[in-house]
Amino acid sequence: MASLEHIITELTPLLQQYGYWILAIAIAVEGIGIPAPGQSLLVVASLLAASGKMSLSSILLVAGLSGFIGNCCGFWIGRKFGHVLVNKQWIKPRTLGKLHAFIERYGTFGLLISRFIEGIKQFMALGCGIAQMPVKHFLFGNLLAISVWLMVFGVAPAYLHDEMEHILAFYHNYQALCWAVVSAVVVVLLALILRSLKKRRLGL
């Protein structure tokens, strides 16, 4: 894993030169299935916000919209042109198989889990489109995934910048554990919210 100092050194000049545009483009194209350093740029931008060099609210707005729209574009491409991508093998059969297995196992929550797995997150929206996931399920999963992702890689670095080296090292060494814990917490919170809403509807 590249050290945090190396990531900052490599990506800070891009943010200083191109600002929020490079952040938006990198995150959006990832949603379409094109590998880009969107997540790394988000972390660096958040660290710059902590030192007052960028606006955290603007970073979160740009990253959130770009991630959501980029994933929607990838989903649409998968639904409309998935057969072309598969026939021309622009998506490798091995990758497609992993995506289908992932979607079948986790469903809508796969969008959340995939945000924390390199090699899957870039193609997840495409895979959901190719698998013809219902639009409303995709939109819900996409919104949930982007929201949690922003909290972890957009908000946390700005407030935990002194510990980021250790946090990133732990994350890269224990990715499966990290996304499992995050997913479990989100599922519990959603269950509590839904239970509360149900009680209100019943007048309890």
Coordinates of N, CA and C in Angstrom, one line a residue:
M1 N 0.8 -1.2 0.0 CA 0.0 0.0 0.0 C 0.9 1.2 0.0
A2 N 0.5 2.2 -0.9 CA 1.3 3.4 -0.9 C 1.0 4.2 0.4
S3 N 2.0 4.8 1.0 CA 1.8 5.5 2.2 C 0.9 6.7 2.0
L4 N 0.4 7.2 3.1 CA -0.5 8.4 3.0 C 0.3 9.6 2.5
E5 N 1.5 9.7 3.0 CA 2.4 10.8 2.5 C 2.6 10.8 1.0
H6 N 2.8 9.6 0.4 CA 3.0 9.5 -1.0 C 1.7 9.9 -1.8
I7 N 0.5 9.4 -1.3 CA -0.8 9.7 -1.9 C -1.0 11.2 -1.9
I8 N -0.7 11.9 -0.7 CA -0.9 13.3 -0.6 C 0.1 14.1 -1.6
T9 N 1.3 13.6 -1.6 CA 2.3 14.2 -2.5 C 1.9 14.1 -4.0
E10 N 1.4 13.0 -4.4 CA 1.0 12.7 -5.8 C -0.3 13.5 -6.2
L11 N -1.2 13.6 -5.3 CA -2.6 14.0 -5.7 C -2.8 15.5 -5.3
T12 N -2.1 16.0 -4.3 CA -2.4 17.4 -3.9 C -2.2 18.4 -5.1
P13 N -1.1 18.3 -5.9 CA -1.0 19.2 -7.0 C -2.2 19.2 -8.0
L14 N -2.8 18.0 -8.2 CA -3.9 17.9 -9.1 C -5.1 18.7 -8.5
L15 N -5.3 18.6 -7.2 CA -6.4 19.3 -6.6 C -6.1 20.8 -6.6
Q16 N -4.9 21.2 -6.4 CA -4.5 22.6 -6.4 C -4.7 23.2 -7.8
Q17 N -4.4 22.4 -8.8 CA -4.5 22.9 -10.2 C -5.9 22.9 -10.7
Y18 N -6.6 21.8 -10.5 CA -7.9 21.6 -11.1 C -9.1 21.7 -10.2
G19 N -8.8 21.8 -8.9 CA -9.8 22.0 -7.9 C -10.9 20.9 -7.9
Y20 N -12.1 21.3 -7.7 CA -13.2 20.4 -7.5 C -13.5 19.6 -8.8
W21 N -13.1 20.2 -10.0 CA -13.4 19.5 -11.2 C -12.7 18.1 -11.3
I22 N -11.5 18.0 -10.9 CA -10.8 16.8 -11.0 C -11.4 15.8 -10.1
L23 N -11.8 16.2 -8.9 CA -12.5 15.4 -7.9 C -13.8 14.8 -8.5
A24 N -14.6 15.7 -9.1 CA -15.9 15.3 -9.7 C -15.7 14.3 -10.8
I25 N -14.7 14.6 -11.7 CA -14.5 13.7 -12.9 C -14.0 12.3 -12.5
A26 N -13.0 12.3 -11.6 CA -12.4 11.0 -11.1 C -13.5 10.1 -10.4
I27 N -14.3 10.7 -9.6 CA -15.3 9.9 -8.9 C -16.4 9.5 -9.9
A28 N -16.8 10.4 -10.8 CA -17.9 10.0 -11.7 C -17.5 8.9 -12.6
V29 N -16.3 8.9 -13.2 CA -15.9 7.9 -14.2 C -15.7 6.6 -13.5
E30 N -15.4 6.5 -12.2 CA -15.3 5.3 -11.5 C -16.7 4.6 -11.5
G31 N -17.7 5.4 -11.4 CA -19.1 4.8 -11.4 C -19.4 4.2 -12.7
I32 N -18.8 4.6 -13.8 CA -19.1 4.1 -15.1 C -18.2 2.9 -15.4
G33 N -17.3 2.6 -14.5 CA -16.4 1.4 -14.7 C -15.0 1.7 -15.2
I34 N -14.6 3.0 -15.2 CA -13.3 3.4 -15.6 C -12.5 3.6 -14.3
P35 N -11.4 2.8 -14.1 CA -10.6 3.0 -12.9 C -10.0 4.4 -12.8
A36 N -10.1 5.0 -11.7 CA -9.6 6.4 -11.4 C -9.4 6.5 -9.9
P37 N -8.5 7.5 -9.6 CA -8.2 7.6 -8.1 C -9.2 8.5 -7.4
G38 N -10.5 8.3 -7.6 CA -11.5 9.1 -7.0 C -11.5 9.0 -5.5
Q39 N -11.4 7.8 -5.0 CA -11.5 7.7 -3.5 C -10.2 8.4 -2.9
S40 N -9.1 8.1 -3.5 CA -7.8 8.7 -2.9 C -7.9 10.3 -3.0
L41 N -8.5 10.8 -4.1 CA -8.6 12.2 -4.2 C -9.6 12.8 -3.2
L42 N -10.6 12.0 -2.9 CA -11.6 12.4 -1.8 C -10.9 12.5 -0.5
V43 N -10.1 11.5 -0.1 CA -9.3 11.5 1.1 C -8.4 12.7 1.2
V44 N -7.6 13.0 0.2 CA -6.7 14.1 0.1 C -7.4 15.4 0.2
A45 N -8.5 15.5 -0.5 CA -9.3 16.8 -0.5 C -9.8 17.0 0.9
S46 N -10.3 16.0 1.6 CA -10.8 16.1 3.0 C -9.6 16.6 3.9
L47 N -8.4 16.0 3.7 CA -7.3 16.5 4.5 C -7.0 17.9 4.2
L48 N -7.1 18.3 3.0 CA -6.8 19.7 2.7 C -7.9 20.6 3.3
A49 N -9.1 20.1 3.4 CA -10.2 20.9 4.0 C -9.9 21.1 5.5
A50 N -9.3 20.1 6.1 CA -8.9 20.2 7.5 C -7.9 21.3 7.8
S51 N -7.1 21.6 6.8 CA -6.1 22.7 6.9 C -6.6 24.0 6.3
G52 N -7.9 24.0 5.9 CA -8.5 25.3 5.4 C -8.2 25.6 4.0
K53 N -7.6 24.6 3.2 CA -7.3 24.9 1.8 C -8.4 24.6 0.9
M54 N -9.4 23.8 1.3 CA -10.6 23.5 0.6 C -11.8 23.5 1.5
S55 N -13.0 23.6 0.9 CA -14.2 23.6 1.7 C -14.8 22.2 1.8
L56 N -14.9 21.7 3.1 CA -15.4 20.4 3.3 C -16.9 20.2 2.7
S57 N -17.7 21.2 3.0 CA -19.1 21.1 2.5 C -19.1 21.0 0.9
S58 N -18.3 21.8 0.3 CA -18.2 21.7 -1.2 C -17.7 20.3 -1.7
I59 N -16.7 19.8 -0.9 CA -16.1 18.5 -1.3 C -17.2 17.4 -1.2
L60 N -17.9 17.4 -0.1 CA -19.0 16.4 0.1 C -20.1 16.6 -0.9
L61 N -20.4 17.8 -1.3 CA -21.5 18.0 -2.3 C -21.0 17.5 -3.6
V62 N -19.8 17.9 -4.0 CA -19.3 17.5 -5.3 C -19.1 16.0 -5.4
A63 N -18.5 15.4 -4.4 CA -18.2 14.0 -4.4 C -19.5 13.2 -4.3
G64 N -20.5 13.6 -3.5 CA -21.7 12.9 -3.4 C -22.5 12.9 -4.7
L65 N -22.6 14.1 -5.3 CA -23.4 14.2 -6.6 C -22.6 13.4 -7.7
S66 N -21.3 13.5 -7.8 CA -20.5 12.8 -8.8 C -20.6 11.3 -8.6
G67 N -20.5 10.9 -7.4 CA -20.6 9.4 -7.2 C -22.0 8.9 -7.5
F68 N -23.0 9.6 -7.1 CA -24.4 9.1 -7.3 C -24.7 9.1 -8.8
I69 N -24.4 10.2 -9.5 CA -24.7 10.4 -10.9 C -23.8 9.4 -11.8
G70 N -22.5 9.3 -11.4 CA -21.7 8.4 -12.1 C -22.2 6.9 -12.0
N71 N -22.6 6.5 -10.8 CA -23.1 5.2 -10.7 C -24.4 5.0 -11.5
C72 N -25.3 6.0 -11.5 CA -26.5 5.9 -12.3 C -26.2 5.8 -13.8
C73 N -25.2 6.5 -14.2 CA -24.8 6.4 -15.6 C -24.3 4.9 -15.9
G74 N -23.5 4.4 -15.0 CA -23.0 3.1 -15.2 C -24.1 2.1 -15.2
F75 N -25.1 2.3 -14.3 CA -26.2 1.4 -14.2 C -27.0 1.4 -15.5
W76 N -27.2 2.6 -16.0 CA -28.0 2.8 -17.3 C -27.3 2.1 -18.5
I77 N -25.9 2.3 -18.5 CA -25.1 1.7 -19.6 C -25.2 0.2 -19.5
G78 N -25.2 -0.4 -18.3 CA -25.3 -1.8 -18.1 C -26.7 -2.3 -18.5
R79 N -27.7 -1.6 -18.2 CA -29.1 -2.0 -18.6 C -29.3 -2.0 -20.1
K80 N -28.8 -1.0 -20.7 CA -29.1 -0.7 -22.2 C -28.1 -1.4 -23.1
F81 N -26.8 -1.5 -22.6 CA -25.8 -2.0 -23.5 C -24.9 -3.1 -22.9
G82 N -25.5 -3.7 -21.9 CA -24.7 -4.8 -21.2 C -24.4 -5.9 -22.1
H83 N -25.3 -6.3 -23.0 CA -25.0 -7.4 -23.9 C -23.8 -7.1 -24.9
V84 N -23.7 -5.8 -25.2 CA -22.6 -5.4 -26.1 C -21.3 -5.5 -25.3
L85 N -21.3 -5.0 -24.0 CA -20.1 -5.1 -23.2 C -19.6 -6.5 -23.0
V86 N -20.6 -7.4 -22.8 CA -20.3 -8.8 -22.6 C -19.8 -9.5 -23.8
N87 N -20.5 -9.3 -24.9 CA -20.1 -9.9 -26.2 C -18.7 -9.5 -26.7
K88 N -18.4 -8.2 -26.5 CA -17.1 -7.7 -26.9 C -16.0 -8.0 -25.8
Q89 N -16.5 -8.5 -24.7 CA -15.6 -8.9 -23.6 C -14.9 -7.6 -23.0
W90 N -15.6 -6.5 -23.1 CA -15.0 -5.3 -22.5 C -15.1 -5.4 -21.0
I91 N -16.0 -6.3 -20.5 CA -15.9 -6.7 -19.1 C -15.5 -8.2 -19.1
K92 N -14.4 -8.5 -18.4 CA -13.9 -9.8 -18.5 C -14.9 -10.8 -17.8
P93 N -15.0 -12.0 -18.4 CA -16.0 -13.0 -17.9 C -15.8 -13.3 -16.4
R94 N -14.5 -13.2 -16.0 CA -14.2 -13.5 -14.6 C -14.8 -12.4 -13.7
T95 N -14.6 -11.1 -14.1 CA -15.2 -10.0 -13.4 C -16.7 -10.0 -13.4
L96 N -17.3 -10.4 -14.5 CA -18.7 -10.4 -14.6 C -19.3 -11.5 -13.7
G97 N -18.6 -12.7 -13.7 CA -19.0 -13.7 -12.8 C -19.0 -13.3 -11.3
K98 N -17.9 -12.6 -10.9 CA -17.8 -12.1 -9.6 C -19.0 -11.2 -9.2
L99 N -19.3 -10.3 -10.2 CA -20.3 -9.3 -10.0 C -21.7 -10.0 -9.8
H100 N -22.0 -10.9 -10.7 CA -23.3 -11.6 -10.5 C -23.4 -12.4 -9.2
A101 N -22.3 -13.0 -8.8 CA -22.3 -13.8 -7.6 C -22.5 -12.8 -6.4
F102 N -21.8 -11.7 -6.5 CA -21.9 -10.6 -5.4 C -23.3 -10.1 -5.3
I103 N -23.9 -9.8 -6.4 CA -25.3 -9.2 -6.4 C -26.3 -10.2 -5.9
E104 N -26.1 -11.5 -6.4 CA -27.1 -12.5 -5.9 C -27.0 -12.8 -4.4
R105 N -25.8 -12.6 -3.9 CA -25.6 -12.9 -2.4 C -26.0 -11.7 -1.6
Y106 N -25.7 -10.5 -2.0 CA -26.0 -9.3 -1.1 C -27.1 -8.4 -1.6
G107 N -27.6 -8.6 -2.9 CA -28.7 -7.7 -3.4 C -28.4 -6.3 -3.3
T108 N -29.3 -5.5 -2.9 CA -29.2 -4.0 -2.8 C -28.0 -3.6 -2.0
F109 N -27.8 -4.3 -0.8 CA -26.8 -3.9 0.1 C -25.4 -4.2 -0.5
G110 N -25.3 -4.9 -1.6 CA -24.1 -5.1 -2.3 C -23.5 -3.8 -2.8
L111 N -24.3 -2.9 -3.1 CA -23.8 -1.5 -3.5 C -23.1 -0.9 -2.4
L112 N -23.6 -1.0 -1.2 CA -22.9 -0.5 0.0 C -21.6 -1.2 0.2
I113 N -21.6 -2.5 0.3 CA -20.4 -3.3 0.6 C -19.4 -3.1 -0.5
S114 N -19.8 -3.0 -1.7 CA -18.8 -2.9 -2.8 C -18.0 -1.6 -2.8
R115 N -18.5 -0.6 -2.2 CA -17.8 0.7 -2.1 C -16.5 0.6 -1.3
F116 N -16.3 -0.5 -0.6 CA -15.2 -0.7 0.2 C -14.3 -1.9 -0.3
I117 N -14.5 -2.3 -1.5 CA -13.8 -3.4 -2.1 C -13.2 -3.0 -3.4
E118 N -11.9 -2.8 -3.5 CA -11.3 -2.5 -4.8 C -11.4 -3.6 -5.8
G119 N -11.7 -3.2 -7.1 CA -11.8 -4.2 -8.1 C -13.3 -4.6 -8.3
I120 N -14.1 -4.3 -7.3 CA -15.6 -4.6 -7.4 C -16.3 -3.3 -7.5
K121 N -15.9 -2.3 -6.7 CA -16.7 -1.0 -6.7 C -16.8 -0.3 -8.0
Q122 N -15.7 -0.4 -8.8 CA -15.7 0.3 -10.1 C -16.7 -0.3 -11.1
F123 N -17.0 -1.6 -11.0 CA -17.9 -2.2 -11.9 C -19.3 -2.6 -11.3
M124 N -19.5 -2.2 -10.1 CA -20.7 -2.7 -9.4 C -22.0 -2.1 -10.1
A125 N -22.0 -0.8 -10.4 CA -23.1 -0.2 -11.0 C -23.4 -0.8 -12.4
L126 N -22.4 -1.0 -13.2 CA -22.5 -1.7 -14.4 C -23.1 -3.1 -14.2
G127 N -22.6 -3.8 -13.3 CA -23.1 -5.2 -13.0 C -24.5 -5.2 -12.6
C128 N -25.0 -4.2 -11.8 CA -26.4 -4.1 -11.4 C -27.3 -3.9 -12.6
G129 N -26.8 -3.0 -13.5 CA -27.5 -2.8 -14.8 C -27.6 -4.0 -15.6
I130 N -26.5 -4.7 -15.8 CA -26.5 -5.9 -16.6 C -27.4 -7.0 -16.0
A131 N -27.4 -7.0 -14.7 CA -28.3 -8.0 -14.0 C -29.7 -7.6 -13.9
Q132 N -30.0 -6.4 -14.5 CA -31.4 -5.9 -14.5 C -32.0 -5.7 -13.1
M133 N -31.2 -5.2 -12.2 CA -31.7 -4.9 -10.9 C -32.8 -3.9 -11.0
P134 N -33.9 -4.0 -10.3 CA -35.0 -3.0 -10.3 C -34.5 -1.6 -10.0
V135 N -34.9 -0.6 -10.8 CA -34.4 0.7 -10.7 C -34.5 1.3 -9.2
K136 N -35.7 1.1 -8.6 CA -35.9 1.6 -7.3 C -34.9 1.0 -6.3
H137 N -34.6 -0.3 -6.4 CA -33.7 -1.0 -5.5 C -32.3 -0.4 -5.7
F138 N -31.9 -0.2 -7.0 CA -30.6 0.4 -7.3 C -30.5 1.8 -6.7
L139 N -31.5 2.6 -6.9 CA -31.4 4.0 -6.4 C -31.3 4.1 -4.9
F140 N -32.0 3.2 -4.2 CA -31.9 3.1 -2.8 C -30.5 2.7 -2.3
G141 N -30.0 1.6 -3.0 CA -28.7 1.1 -2.6 C -27.6 2.1 -3.0
N142 N -27.8 2.8 -4.1 CA -26.8 3.8 -4.5 C -26.7 4.9 -3.5
L143 N -27.9 5.4 -3.1 CA -27.9 6.5 -2.1 C -27.3 6.1 -0.8
L144 N -27.6 4.9 -0.4 CA -27.1 4.4 0.9 C -25.6 4.3 0.8
A145 N -25.1 3.7 -0.3 CA -23.7 3.4 -0.4 C -22.9 4.7 -0.5
I146 N -23.4 5.7 -1.3 CA -22.7 7.0 -1.4 C -22.6 7.7 0.0
S147 N -23.7 7.7 0.7 CA -23.8 8.4 2.0 C -22.8 7.8 3.0
V148 N -22.7 6.5 3.1 CA -21.8 5.9 4.0 C -20.4 6.1 3.6
W149 N -20.1 6.0 2.3 CA -18.8 6.2 1.7 C -18.3 7.6 2.0
L150 N -19.2 8.6 1.8 CA -18.8 10.0 2.1 C -18.4 10.2 3.6
M151 N -19.1 9.5 4.5 CA -18.8 9.6 5.9 C -17.4 9.1 6.2
V152 N -17.1 7.9 5.6 CA -15.9 7.2 5.8 C -14.7 7.9 5.2
F153 N -14.8 8.3 3.9 CA -13.7 8.8 3.2 C -13.7 10.3 2.9
G154 N -14.8 10.9 3.3 CA -14.9 12.4 3.1 C -14.9 13.1 4.4
V155 N -15.8 12.7 5.4 CA -15.9 13.4 6.6 C -14.8 13.0 7.6
A156 N -14.6 11.7 7.8 CA -13.6 11.1 8.8 C -12.2 11.7 8.6
P157 N -11.6 11.7 7.4 CA -10.3 12.2 7.3 C -10.1 13.7 7.7
A158 N -11.1 14.5 7.6 CA -11.1 15.9 8.0 C -11.0 16.0 9.5
Y159 N -11.6 15.1 10.2 CA -11.6 15.2 11.7 C -10.6 14.2 12.4
L160 N -10.1 13.2 11.6 CA -9.2 12.3 12.2 C -7.9 12.3 11.4
H161 N -7.5 13.4 10.9 CA -6.3 13.5 10.0 C -5.0 13.1 10.7
D162 N -4.9 13.3 12.0 CA -3.7 12.9 12.7 C -3.5 11.4 12.8
E163 N -4.6 10.7 12.7 CA -4.6 9.2 12.8 C -4.8 8.5 11.4
M164 N -4.8 9.3 10.3 CA -5.2 8.7 9.1 C -4.2 7.6 8.6
E165 N -2.9 7.8 8.8 CA -2.0 6.8 8.4 C -2.3 5.4 9.0
H166 N -2.5 5.4 10.3 CA -2.8 4.1 11.0 C -4.2 3.6 10.5
I167 N -5.2 4.5 10.4 CA -6.5 4.0 10.0 C -6.5 3.4 8.6
L168 N -5.8 4.0 7.6 CA -5.7 3.5 6.3 C -5.0 2.2 6.2
A169 N -3.9 2.1 7.0 CA -3.2 0.9 7.1 C -4.0 -0.3 7.6
F170 N -4.8 0.0 8.6 CA -5.7 -1.0 9.2 C -6.8 -1.4 8.1
Y171 N -7.3 -0.4 7.5 CA -8.4 -0.6 6.5 C -7.9 -1.5 5.3
H172 N -6.7 -1.2 4.8 CA -6.1 -2.0 3.7 C -5.8 -3.4 4.1
N173 N -5.4 -3.6 5.4 CA -5.1 -5.0 5.9 C -6.3 -5.8 6.3
Y174 N -7.4 -5.1 6.6 CA -8.6 -5.8 7.1 C -9.8 -5.3 6.4
Q175 N -9.8 -5.2 5.0 CA -10.9 -4.7 4.3 C -12.2 -5.4 4.6
A176 N -12.1 -6.7 4.5 CA -13.3 -7.6 4.7 C -14.0 -7.3 6.1
L177 N -13.2 -7.2 7.1 CA -13.7 -6.9 8.4 C -14.3 -5.5 8.5
C178 N -13.7 -4.5 7.9 CA -14.2 -3.2 7.9 C -15.5 -3.1 7.2
W179 N -15.7 -3.6 6.0 CA -17.0 -3.4 5.4 C -18.0 -4.3 6.0
A180 N -17.6 -5.4 6.7 CA -18.6 -6.2 7.4 C -19.2 -5.5 8.6
V181 N -18.3 -4.8 9.3 CA -18.7 -4.0 10.5 C -19.6 -2.9 10.0
V182 N -19.2 -2.1 9.0 CA -19.9 -1.0 8.5 C -21.3 -1.4 8.1
S183 N -21.3 -2.5 7.3 CA -22.6 -3.0 6.8 C -23.5 -3.4 7.9
A184 N -23.0 -4.1 8.9 CA -23.8 -4.6 10.0 C -24.4 -3.4 10.8
V185 N -23.6 -2.4 11.0 CA -24.1 -1.2 11.7 C -25.2 -0.5 10.9
V186 N -25.0 -0.4 9.6 CA -26.0 0.3 8.7 C -27.3 -0.5 8.7
V187 N -27.2 -1.9 8.6 CA -28.4 -2.7 8.6 C -29.2 -2.6 9.9
V188 N -28.4 -2.5 11.0 CA -29.1 -2.4 12.3 C -29.8 -1.0 12.4
L189 N -29.1 0.0 12.0 CA -29.7 1.4 12.0 C -31.0 1.4 11.1
L190 N -30.9 0.8 9.9 CA -32.0 0.8 9.0 C -33.2 0.1 9.7
A191 N -32.9 -1.1 10.3 CA -33.9 -1.9 10.9 C -34.6 -1.1 12.0
L192 N -33.8 -0.3 12.8 CA -34.4 0.5 13.9 C -35.2 1.6 13.4
I193 N -34.8 2.2 12.3 CA -35.5 3.3 11.7 C -36.9 2.8 11.1
L194 N -36.8 1.7 10.4 CA -38.0 1.1 9.8 C -39.0 0.7 10.9
R195 N -38.5 0.1 12.0 CA -39.3 -0.3 13.1 C -40.0 0.9 13.8
S196 N -39.2 2.0 13.9 CA -39.8 3.2 14.5 C -40.9 3.8 13.6
L197 N -40.6 3.8 12.3 CA -41.6 4.3 11.3 C -42.9 3.5 11.3
K198 N -42.7 2.2 11.4 CA -43.9 1.2 11.5 C -44.7 1.5 12.7
K199 N -44.0 1.7 13.9 CA -44.8 2.0 15.1 C -45.6 3.3 15.0
R200 N -45.0 4.3 14.4 CA -45.7 5.6 14.2 C -46.9 5.4 13.3
R201 N -46.8 4.6 12.3 CA -47.9 4.4 11.4 C -49.1 3.7 12.1
L202 N -48.7 2.8 13.1 CA -49.7 2.0 13.8 C -50.2 2.8 15.0
G203 N -49.6 3.9 15.3 CA -50.0 4.8 16.4 C -49.6 4.3 17.7
L204 N -48.5 3.5 17.7 CA -48.0 2.9 19.0 C -47.0 3.9 19.7

